[in-house]
PDB file of C-alpha atoms and ligand atoms in Angstrom:
ATOM      1  CA  UNK O   1      76.397  82.259 121.472  1.00 96.00           C
ATOM      2  CA  UNK O   2      75.207  85.319 119.542  1.00 98.00           C
ATOM      3  CA  UNK O   3      73.823  84.723 116.049  1.00 98.00           C
ATOM      4  CA  UNK O   4      73.493  87.806 113.812  1.00 98.00           C
ATOM      5  CA  UNK O   5      71.195  87.495 110.794  1.00 98.00           C
ATOM      6  CA  UNK O   6      71.173  90.503 108.471  1.00 97.00           C
ATOM      7  CA  UNK O   7      69.742  91.078 105.033  1.00 95.00           C
ATOM      8  CA  UNK O   8      67.212  92.975 102.931  1.00 93.00           C
ATOM      9  CA  UNK O   9      63.422  92.817 103.140  1.00 89.00           C
ATOM     10  CA  UNK O  10      61.806  89.488 102.243  1.00 90.00           C
ATOM     11  CA  UNK O  11      65.162  87.721 101.892  1.00 94.00           C
ATOM     12  CA  UNK O  12      64.025  85.023 104.311  1.00 94.00           C
ATOM     13  CA  UNK O  13      66.129  86.361 107.198  1.00 96.00           C
ATOM     14  CA  UNK O  14      63.184  86.398 109.619  1.00 96.00           C
ATOM     15  CA  UNK O  15      62.305  82.766 108.850  1.00 96.00           C
ATOM     16  CA  UNK O  16      65.940  81.721 109.151  1.00 98.00           C
ATOM     17  CA  UNK O  17      66.446  83.661 112.409  1.00 98.00           C
ATOM     18  CA  UNK O  18      63.342  82.170 114.032  1.00 98.00           C
ATOM     19  CA  UNK O  19      64.323  78.656 112.983  1.00 98.00           C
ATOM     20  CA  UNK O  20      67.877  79.111 114.323  1.00 98.00           C
ATOM     21  CA  UNK O  21      66.466  80.362 117.628  1.00 98.00           C
ATOM     22  CA  UNK O  22      64.268  77.268 117.920  1.00 98.00           C
ATOM     23  CA  UNK O  23      67.092  74.942 116.869  1.00 98.00           C
ATOM     24  CA  UNK O  24      69.563  76.319 119.425  1.00 98.00           C
ATOM     25  CA  UNK O  25      66.981  77.146 122.127  1.00 98.00           C
ATOM     26  CA  UNK O  26      67.868  80.850 122.075  1.00 98.00           C
ATOM     27  CA  UNK O  27      65.644  83.932 122.407  1.00 98.00           C
ATOM     28  CA  UNK O  28      65.039  85.856 119.174  1.00 98.00           C
ATOM     29  CA  UNK O  29      64.652  89.574 118.477  1.00 98.00           C
ATOM     30  CA  UNK O  30      63.267  90.884 115.191  1.00 97.00           C
ATOM     31  CA  UNK O  31      64.900  94.329 115.284  1.00 98.00           C
ATOM     32  CA  UNK O  32      62.931  95.520 112.227  1.00 97.00           C
ATOM     33  CA  UNK O  33      59.905  95.533 114.481  1.00 97.00           C
ATOM     34  CA  UNK O  34      61.486  98.248 116.645  1.00 98.00           C
ATOM     35  CA  UNK O  35      61.990 100.515 113.617  1.00 98.00           C
ATOM     36  CA  UNK O  36      58.474  99.690 112.452  1.00 97.00           C
ATOM     37  CA  UNK O  37      57.124 100.744 115.853  1.00 98.00           C
ATOM     38  CA  UNK O  38      58.966 104.073 115.595  1.00 98.00           C
ATOM     39  CA  UNK O  39      57.660 104.676 112.051  1.00 98.00           C
ATOM     40  CA  UNK O  40      54.112 103.812 113.039  1.00 98.00           C
ATOM     41  CA  UNK O  41      54.209 105.921 116.221  1.00 98.00           C
ATOM     42  CA  UNK O  42      55.668 108.870 114.300  1.00 98.00           C
ATOM     43  CA  UNK O  43      52.805 108.744 111.785  1.00 97.00           C
ATOM     44  CA  UNK O  44      50.283 108.435 114.606  1.00 97.00           C
ATOM     45  CA  UNK O  45      51.772 111.513 116.278  1.00 97.00           C
ATOM     46  CA  UNK O  46      51.175 113.343 112.992  1.00 98.00           C
ATOM     47  CA  UNK O  47      54.954 113.692 112.533  1.00 98.00           C
ATOM     48  CA  UNK O  48      56.967 113.582 109.325  1.00 98.00           C
ATOM     49  CA  UNK O  49      59.183 110.426 109.326  1.00 98.00           C
ATOM     50  CA  UNK O  50      61.849 112.328 107.369  1.00 98.00           C
ATOM     51  CA  UNK O  51      62.145 114.893 110.178  1.00 98.00           C
ATOM     52  CA  UNK O  52      64.783 113.701 112.691  1.00 98.00           C
ATOM     53  CA  UNK O  53      63.097 115.369 115.704  1.00 98.00           C
ATOM     54  CA  UNK O  54      59.661 113.920 114.915  1.00 98.00           C
ATOM     55  CA  UNK O  55      61.171 110.469 114.341  1.00 98.00           C
ATOM     56  CA  UNK O  56      63.201 110.622 117.562  1.00 98.00           C
ATOM     57  CA  UNK O  57      60.104 111.663 119.576  1.00 98.00           C
ATOM     58  CA  UNK O  58      58.459 108.426 118.389  1.00 98.00           C
ATOM     59  CA  UNK O  59      61.199 106.230 119.920  1.00 98.00           C
ATOM     60  CA  UNK O  60      59.279 106.461 123.215  1.00 96.00           C
ATOM     61  CA  UNK O  61      56.646 104.017 121.837  1.00 96.00           C
ATOM     62  CA  UNK O  62      55.219 101.598 124.390  1.00 94.00           C
ATOM     63  CA  UNK O  63      56.069  97.874 124.142  1.00 94.00           C
ATOM     64  CA  UNK O  64      52.383  96.947 123.759  1.00 95.00           C
ATOM     65  CA  UNK O  65      52.655  98.346 120.228  1.00 96.00           C
ATOM     66  CA  UNK O  66      55.112  95.603 119.204  1.00 96.00           C
ATOM     67  CA  UNK O  67      52.380  92.971 118.915  1.00 94.00           C
ATOM     68  CA  UNK O  68      50.063  95.040 116.713  1.00 94.00           C
ATOM     69  CA  UNK O  69      49.315  93.615 113.244  1.00 90.00           C
ATOM     70  CA  UNK O  70      49.575  97.060 111.671  1.00 91.00           C
ATOM     71  CA  UNK O  71      53.334  96.978 112.260  1.00 95.00           C
ATOM     72  CA  UNK O  72      53.613  94.169 109.681  1.00 88.00           C
ATOM     73  CA  UNK O  73      52.088  96.096 106.779  1.00 85.00           C
ATOM     74  CA  UNK O  74      54.047  97.289 103.745  1.00 83.00           C
ATOM     75  CA  UNK O  75      53.095 100.871 104.573  1.00 89.00           C
ATOM     76  CA  UNK O  76      54.655 100.588 108.042  1.00 94.00           C
ATOM     77  CA  UNK O  77      57.758  98.976 106.507  1.00 91.00           C
ATOM     78  CA  UNK O  78      58.148 102.070 104.326  1.00 90.00           C
ATOM     79  CA  UNK O  79      57.813 104.374 107.351  1.00 96.00           C
ATOM     80  CA  UNK O  80      60.371 102.241 109.235  1.00 96.00           C
ATOM     81  CA  UNK O  81      62.856 102.599 106.404  1.00 92.00           C
ATOM     82  CA  UNK O  82      62.439 106.395 106.531  1.00 95.00           C
ATOM     83  CA  UNK O  83      62.830 106.843 110.320  1.00 97.00           C
ATOM     84  CA  UNK O  84      65.755 104.403 110.409  1.00 95.00           C
ATOM     85  CA  UNK O  85      68.071 106.788 108.497  1.00 94.00           C
ATOM     86  CA  UNK O  86      68.250 109.177 111.490  1.00 96.00           C
ATOM     87  CA  UNK O  87      71.288 108.572 113.734  1.00 96.00           C
ATOM     88  CA  UNK O  88      69.336 109.690 116.855  1.00 97.00           C
ATOM     89  CA  UNK O  89      66.704 107.013 116.199  1.00 98.00           C
ATOM     90  CA  UNK O  90      69.363 104.304 115.739  1.00 97.00           C
ATOM     91  CA  UNK O  91      71.119 105.449 118.913  1.00 97.00           C
ATOM     92  CA  UNK O  92      67.863 105.374 120.887  1.00 97.00           C
ATOM     93  CA  UNK O  93      67.270 101.734 119.862  1.00 98.00           C
ATOM     94  CA  UNK O  94      70.891 100.645 120.313  1.00 98.00           C
ATOM     95  CA  UNK O  95      70.973  99.852 124.063  1.00 95.00           C
ATOM     96  CA  UNK O  96      67.898  97.690 123.923  1.00 96.00           C
ATOM     97  CA  UNK O  97      69.284  95.592 121.049  1.00 98.00           C
ATOM     98  CA  UNK O  98      72.735  95.370 122.602  1.00 98.00           C
ATOM     99  CA  UNK O  99      71.309  94.224 125.958  1.00 97.00           C
ATOM    100  CA  UNK O 100      69.265  91.571 124.153  1.00 98.00           C
ATOM    101  CA  UNK O 101      72.372  90.340 122.322  1.00 98.00           C
ATOM    102  CA  UNK O 102      74.430  90.145 125.515  1.00 98.00           C
ATOM    103  CA  UNK O 103      71.934  88.271 127.698  1.00 97.00           C
ATOM    104  CA  UNK O 104      73.274  85.176 129.443  1.00 96.00           C
ATOM    105  CA  UNK O 105      73.150  82.114 127.207  1.00 95.00           C
ATOM    106  CA  UNK O 106      73.089  84.082 123.977  1.00 97.00           C
ATOM    107  CA  UNK O 107      70.525  85.241 121.440  1.00 98.00           C
ATOM    108  CA  UNK O 108      69.560  85.435 117.788  1.00 98.00           C
ATOM    109  CA  UNK O 109      68.907  88.896 116.329  1.00 98.00           C
ATOM    110  CA  UNK O 110      67.843  89.737 112.812  1.00 98.00           C
ATOM    111  CA  UNK O 111      68.006  93.104 111.092  1.00 97.00           C
ATOM    112  CA  UNK O 112      70.310  95.179 108.925  1.00 95.00           C
ATOM    113  CA  UNK O 113      73.264  96.072 111.157  1.00 96.00           C
ATOM    114  CA  UNK O 114      73.450  93.283 113.736  1.00 97.00           C
ATOM    115  CA  UNK O 115      76.792  91.888 112.553  1.00 97.00           C
ATOM    116  CA  UNK O 116      78.284  95.327 111.885  1.00 95.00           C
ATOM    117  CA  UNK O 117      77.024  97.580 114.716  1.00 96.00           C
ATOM    118  CA  UNK O 118      74.873  95.836 117.338  1.00 98.00           C
ATOM    119  CA  UNK O 119      76.941  92.684 117.917  1.00 98.00           C
ATOM    120  CA  UNK O 120      80.211  92.830 115.961  1.00 97.00           C
ATOM    121  CA  UNK O 121      81.526  90.053 118.232  1.00 97.00           C
ATOM    122  CA  UNK O 122      78.738  87.630 117.198  1.00 98.00           C
ATOM    123  CA  UNK O 123      79.686  83.943 117.051  1.00 97.00           C
ATOM    124  CA  UNK O 124      78.041  83.539 113.645  1.00 98.00           C
ATOM    125  CA  UNK O 125      77.070  86.220 111.130  1.00 98.00           C
ATOM    126  CA  UNK O 126      74.741  85.358 108.286  1.00 98.00           C
ATOM    127  CA  UNK O 127      73.844  87.773 105.512  1.00 98.00           C
ATOM    128  CA  UNK O 128      70.680  86.382 103.992  1.00 98.00           C
ATOM    129  CA  UNK O 129      69.851  87.663 100.543  1.00 96.00           C
ATOM    130  CA  UNK O 130      67.827  86.804  97.405  1.00 96.00           C
ATOM    131  CA  UNK O 131      67.183  88.370  94.006  1.00 96.00           C
ATOM    132  CA  UNK O 132      64.717  91.250  94.016  1.00 95.00           C
ATOM    133  CA  UNK O 133      62.404  89.189  91.763  1.00 95.00           C
ATOM    134  CA  UNK O 134      62.354  86.257  94.205  1.00 96.00           C
ATOM    135  CA  UNK O 135      61.761  88.574  97.153  1.00 96.00           C
ATOM    136  CA  UNK O 136      58.956  90.455  95.396  1.00 96.00           C
ATOM    137  CA  UNK O 137      57.223  87.208  94.517  1.00 95.00           C
ATOM    138  CA  UNK O 138      57.410  85.977  98.119  1.00 92.00           C
ATOM    139  CA  UNK O 139      56.076  89.253  99.427  1.00 90.00           C
ATOM    140  CA  UNK O 140      53.300  89.189  96.821  1.00 92.00           C
ATOM    141  CA  UNK O 141      52.211  85.686  97.907  1.00 91.00           C
ATOM    142  CA  UNK O 142      52.311  86.716 101.574  1.00 87.00           C
ATOM    143  CA  UNK O 143      50.137  89.750 100.826  1.00 85.00           C
ATOM    144  CA  UNK O 144      47.673  87.698  98.791  1.00 89.00           C
ATOM    145  CA  UNK O 145      47.364  85.420 101.816  1.00 87.00           C
ATOM    146  CA  UNK O 146      46.468  88.446 103.938  1.00 81.00           C
ATOM    147  CA  UNK O 147      43.920  89.608 101.362  1.00 85.00           C
ATOM    148  CA  UNK O 148      46.042  92.651 100.375  1.00 82.00           C
ATOM    149  CA  UNK O 149      45.904  93.139  96.630  1.00 85.00           C
ATOM    150  CA  UNK O 150      49.007  94.790  95.124  1.00 87.00           C
ATOM    151  CA  UNK O 151      50.603  94.199  91.727  1.00 92.00           C
ATOM    152  CA  UNK O 152      53.909  92.367  91.579  1.00 94.00           C
ATOM    153  CA  UNK O 153      55.449  95.367  89.770  1.00 95.00           C
ATOM    154  CA  UNK O 154      54.448  97.770  92.583  1.00 93.00           C
ATOM    155  CA  UNK O 155      55.945  95.468  95.214  1.00 92.00           C
ATOM    156  CA  UNK O 156      59.163  95.099  93.214  1.00 95.00           C
ATOM    157  CA  UNK O 157      59.462  98.885  92.843  1.00 94.00           C
ATOM    158  CA  UNK O 158      58.862  99.356  96.532  1.00 91.00           C
ATOM    159  CA  UNK O 159      61.526  96.759  97.453  1.00 92.00           C
ATOM    160  CA  UNK O 160      64.063  98.416  95.145  1.00 93.00           C
ATOM    161  CA  UNK O 161      63.335 101.809  96.715  1.00 91.00           C
ATOM    162  CA  UNK O 162      63.697 100.433 100.236  1.00 89.00           C
ATOM    163  CA  UNK O 163      66.897  98.526  99.380  1.00 91.00           C
ATOM    164  CA  UNK O 164      68.363 101.698  97.907  1.00 92.00           C
ATOM    165  CA  UNK O 165      67.489 103.760 100.995  1.00 88.00           C
ATOM    166  CA  UNK O 166      68.821 101.081 103.389  1.00 88.00           C
ATOM    167  CA  UNK O 167      72.041 100.623 101.393  1.00 90.00           C
ATOM    168  CA  UNK O 168      72.949 104.244 100.817  1.00 91.00           C
ATOM    169  CA  UNK O 169      72.180 105.805 104.203  1.00 88.00           C
ATOM    170  CA  UNK O 170      75.190 107.273 105.986  1.00 89.00           C
ATOM    171  CA  UNK O 171      74.513 105.589 109.329  1.00 88.00           C
ATOM    172  CA  UNK O 172      74.699 101.763 109.539  1.00 86.00           C
ATOM    173  CA  UNK O 173      73.972 101.048 105.847  1.00 89.00           C
ATOM    174  CA  UNK O 174      72.756  97.589 104.861  1.00 90.00           C
ATOM    175  CA  UNK O 175      76.063  95.837 104.122  1.00 89.00           C
ATOM    176  CA  UNK O 176      77.367  92.386 104.988  1.00 94.00           C
ATOM    177  CA  UNK O 177      79.970  92.457 107.781  1.00 94.00           C
ATOM    178  CA  UNK O 178      83.452  91.632 106.469  1.00 95.00           C
ATOM    179  CA  UNK O 179      83.290  88.299 108.315  1.00 96.00           C
ATOM    180  CA  UNK O 180      79.667  87.442 107.421  1.00 97.00           C
ATOM    181  CA  UNK O 181      78.761  84.432 105.301  1.00 97.00           C
ATOM    182  CA  UNK O 182      76.304  85.064 102.481  1.00 97.00           C
ATOM    183  CA  UNK O 183      73.256  82.829 102.196  1.00 98.00           C
ATOM    184  CA  UNK O 184      71.403  83.374  98.906  1.00 97.00           C
ATOM    185  CA  UNK O 185      67.892  81.956  99.253  1.00 96.00           C
ATOM    186  CA  UNK O 186      66.662  82.807  95.696  1.00 96.00           C
ATOM    187  CA  UNK O 187      66.480  79.152  94.688  1.00 95.00           C
ATOM    188  CA  UNK O 188      65.869  77.639  98.139  1.00 95.00           C
ATOM    189  CA  UNK O 189      62.596  76.713  99.763  1.00 93.00           C
ATOM    190  CA  UNK O 190      61.991  77.280 103.472  1.00 94.00           C
ATOM    191  CA  UNK O 191      63.395  73.924 104.635  1.00 97.00           C
ATOM    192  CA  UNK O 192      66.502  74.159 102.422  1.00 97.00           C
ATOM    193  CA  UNK O 193      67.226  77.727 103.610  1.00 97.00           C
ATOM    194  CA  UNK O 194      66.964  76.632 107.246  1.00 98.00           C
ATOM    195  CA  UNK O 195      69.276  73.624 106.878  1.00 98.00           C
ATOM    196  CA  UNK O 196      71.799  75.729 104.972  1.00 98.00           C
ATOM    197  CA  UNK O 197      71.691  78.323 107.780  1.00 98.00           C
ATOM    198  CA  UNK O 198      72.242  75.692 110.489  1.00 98.00           C
ATOM    199  CA  UNK O 199      75.191  74.266 108.538  1.00 98.00           C
ATOM    200  CA  UNK O 200      76.734  77.760 108.290  1.00 98.00           C
ATOM    201  CA  UNK O 201      76.314  78.405 112.023  1.00 98.00           C
ATOM    202  CA  UNK O 202      77.904  75.028 112.801  1.00 98.00           C
ATOM    203  CA  UNK O 203      80.835  75.957 110.559  1.00 97.00           C
ATOM    204  CA  UNK O 204      81.228  79.312 112.310  1.00 95.00           C
ATOM    205  CA  UNK O 205      81.230  77.651 115.759  1.00 92.00           C
ATOM    206  CA  UNK O 206      84.136  75.395 114.861  1.00 89.00           C
TER     207      UNK O 206
HETATM  208  O1  C5P N   1      63.158  93.964 108.483  1.00 91.27           O
HETATM  209  P1  C5P N   1      62.013  94.905 108.319  1.00 91.27           P
HETATM  210  O2  C5P N   1      61.425  94.946 106.944  1.00 91.27           O
HETATM  211  O3  C5P N   1      60.962  94.713 109.366  1.00 91.27           O
HETATM  212  O4  C5P N   1      62.646  96.359 108.593  1.00 91.27           O
HETATM  213  C1  C5P N   1      61.945  97.538 108.313  1.00 91.27           C
HETATM  214  C2  C5P N   1      62.942  98.670 108.075  1.00 91.27           C
HETATM  215  O5  C5P N   1      63.607  98.973 109.301  1.00 91.27           O
HETATM  216  C3  C5P N   1      64.060  98.344 107.082  1.00 91.27           C
HETATM  217  O6  C5P N   1      63.725  98.699 105.751  1.00 91.27           O
HETATM  218  C4  C5P N   1      65.222  99.171 107.593  1.00 91.27           C
HETATM  219  O7  C5P N   1      65.197 100.453 107.018  1.00 91.27           O
HETATM  220  C5  C5P N   1      64.968  99.321 109.076  1.00 91.27           C
HETATM  221  N1  C5P N   1      65.847  98.502 109.896  1.00 91.27           N
HETATM  222  C6  C5P N   1      67.106  98.992 110.182  1.00 91.27           C
HETATM  223  N2  C5P N   1      67.943  98.299 111.001  1.00 91.27           N
HETATM  224  C7  C5P N   1      67.562  97.114 111.528  1.00 91.27           C
HETATM  225  C8  C5P N   1      66.279  96.577 111.227  1.00 91.27           C
HETATM  226  C9  C5P N   1      65.456  97.302 110.383  1.00 91.27           C
HETATM  227  O8  C5P N   1      67.474 100.055 109.697  1.00 91.27           O
HETATM  228  N3  C5P N   1      68.402  96.466 112.352  1.00 91.27           N
END
């Protein structure tokens, strides 16, 4: 069973994907982390994330990087969004994601193009979304918890910019697969979003 969970930043897709993985006893891959690693490595190399060659060179990051806290920052998320527009970067990360999806027993992957590009044959495809206001508020609370002080307006602007870049890029734009089910979490708390997601996967399996 392959479960594809796509959606924009702070939509709740990571929470939903992790909970589905636990519920079904499947391994989980947060594919955003791979793009974050490339963005972070590119900056560390002194490269420009908008330059395809510099971004591609950073795809040779070492796996040890994937556990670093710095990958989770807003700044790294912005770098990830910039390197992820380059087709060569997406191609370089494709095999790893595809192999994860196809492992025996199945897997849960979350990202932007899992249901459309990485695993179009997925058993269940969820497109998790929420209003930009709801997502900005969640991100703001998360950042407060980490002691990062940013205004709600700055976070909202940043989310809009990232959404726009992810949606309008030529390669693998952020779009629900034709056969994906939409889960809007704007008015749902964590527990309600998770039970709704499980119900949708159960429906898709039937
Ligand atoms: O999900 P997360 O915020 O960690 O993703 C960071 C960035 O990586 C996204 O804004 C998006 O541009 C890119 N990404 C992508 N394809 C994926 C996962 C993430 O393009 N499958």
